[in-house]
Short mmCIF file of C-alpha atoms in Angstrom, two decimals:
data_model
loop_
_atom_site.label_atom_id
_atom_site.label_comp_id
_atom_site.label_asym_id
_atom_site.label_seq_id
_atom_site.Cartn_x
_atom_site.Cartn_y
_atom_site.Cartn_z
CA MET A 25 8.74 2.17 -9.71
CA PHE A 26 5.92 -0.04 -10.16
CA THR A 27 2.94 1.08 -12.61
CA PRO A 28 -0.02 -1.19 -12.23
CA SER A 29 -1.64 -1.86 -15.52
CA SER A 30 -5.02 -0.66 -13.98
CA LEU A 31 -5.80 1.99 -11.82
CA GLU A 32 -9.05 0.98 -10.47
CA SER A 33 -7.71 -2.27 -8.91
CA PHE A 34 -4.66 -4.21 -8.48
CA GLU A 35 -2.75 -6.39 -5.74
CA ARG A 36 0.78 -6.32 -4.80
CA GLU A 37 3.21 -8.10 -2.53
CA THR A 38 4.74 -5.90 0.09
CA GLY A 39 8.04 -6.67 1.80
CA ALA A 40 7.15 -5.07 5.01
CA SER A 41 5.31 -5.98 8.24
CA ALA A 42 1.50 -4.49 9.04
CA GLN A 43 3.33 -2.17 11.11
CA GLU A 44 5.76 -1.02 8.77
CA PHE A 45 3.03 -0.84 6.21
CA GLU A 46 0.64 1.30 8.51
CA ARG A 47 3.72 3.48 9.36
CA SER A 48 4.58 4.36 5.55
CA LEU A 49 1.12 5.04 4.69
CA GLN A 50 0.75 7.48 7.65
CA ALA A 51 4.15 8.97 6.49
CA ALA A 52 3.21 9.42 3.07
CA LEU A 53 -0.28 11.25 4.25
CA PRO A 54 -0.06 12.37 7.60
CA GLY A 55 -3.88 12.78 8.39
CA GLY A 56 -5.10 11.19 5.21
CA VAL A 57 -4.90 7.44 6.14
CA GLU A 58 -7.96 5.73 8.28
CA SER A 59 -7.32 2.53 9.58
CA LEU A 60 -10.36 0.19 9.42
CA GLY A 61 -8.81 -2.36 11.45
CA ALA A 62 -7.53 -5.85 10.51
CA GLY A 63 -5.11 -4.83 7.78
CA ARG A 64 -7.90 -2.28 6.03
CA TYR A 65 -7.20 1.32 5.30
CA ARG A 66 -8.88 4.34 3.59
CA VAL A 67 -6.45 6.60 1.87
CA CYS A 68 -7.92 10.03 0.98
CA GLU A 69 -6.24 12.78 -0.80
CA GLY A 70 -8.06 15.66 -2.91
CA ASP A 71 -10.65 13.72 -4.33
CA VAL A 72 -8.90 10.52 -4.72
CA ARG A 73 -10.05 7.58 -2.71
CA LEU A 74 -8.23 4.30 -2.06
CA GLU A 75 -8.85 1.39 -0.22
CA ILE A 76 -6.27 -1.03 0.96
CA THR A 77 -6.03 -4.46 2.27
CA ALA A 78 -3.18 -6.12 3.73
CA GLU A 79 -2.86 -9.58 5.00
CA PRO A 80 0.20 -11.19 6.40
CA GLN A 81 1.66 -13.98 4.24
CA ALA A 82 4.60 -16.42 5.08
CA PRO A 83 7.68 -15.09 5.51
CA ARG A 84 10.51 -15.14 3.10
CA ARG A 85 13.38 -16.80 4.25
CA ILE A 86 16.90 -16.42 3.07
CA GLY A 87 19.31 -18.36 5.21
CA LEU A 88 18.29 -17.28 8.81
CA PHE A 89 16.91 -14.16 7.72
CA ALA A 90 12.84 -14.24 7.73
CA LEU A 91 11.43 -11.15 5.69
CA PRO A 92 7.99 -10.14 6.39
CA VAL A 93 5.60 -10.29 3.32
CA LEU A 94 2.22 -8.82 2.98
CA ALA A 95 -0.28 -9.65 0.20
CA THR A 96 -1.96 -6.19 -0.38
CA ARG A 97 -5.03 -5.30 -2.34
CA TYR A 98 -5.73 -1.62 -3.80
CA HIS A 99 -9.00 -0.54 -5.14
CA PHE A 100 -10.08 3.18 -5.90
CA VAL A 101 -13.26 4.15 -5.26
CA ALA A 102 -13.07 7.75 -6.46
CA GLY A 103 -10.51 10.38 -8.31
CA SER A 104 -9.40 11.20 -11.66
CA LEU A 105 -6.60 8.83 -13.33
CA PRO A 106 -3.76 11.44 -13.10
CA ALA A 107 -4.56 11.90 -9.16
CA ARG A 108 -4.84 8.37 -8.61
CA ALA A 109 -1.17 7.97 -10.50
CA ALA A 110 0.09 10.61 -8.19
CA LEU A 111 -1.03 9.02 -5.10
CA ILE A 112 0.46 5.66 -6.10
CA ALA A 113 3.50 7.21 -6.93
CA ARG A 114 3.52 9.02 -3.46
CA LEU A 115 2.95 6.04 -1.65
CA ASP A 116 5.64 4.13 -3.38
CA ARG A 117 8.05 6.86 -2.54
CA ALA A 118 7.08 6.39 1.09
CA MET A 119 7.71 2.70 1.13
CA GLN A 120 11.25 2.55 -0.55
CA ARG A 121 14.05 1.26 1.48
CA GLY A 122 17.63 2.00 1.24
CA GLY A 123 19.70 -0.19 -0.92
CA GLY A 124 22.78 -1.11 -2.53
#
């Protein structure tokens, strides 16, 4: 699990399409995700408020495979540090994929 060095604002590169990313957010927090359009989301849980921006990047190519990539920016606007860390852990679990 990735732990950001700051729970105020940080960036990640995510291996998902915009649709997959939004589905994962919705799965992690049903009813707690608001789509603001153009890859912008507001995530709310308890006293925590998180704004996320996701921008598609050039796909990562491995042989004939093309994997989608999003540049994501996370910015907390409210919430205690423990609650922020718990929310990030919950989002990370929802975005995990199977592996070998």
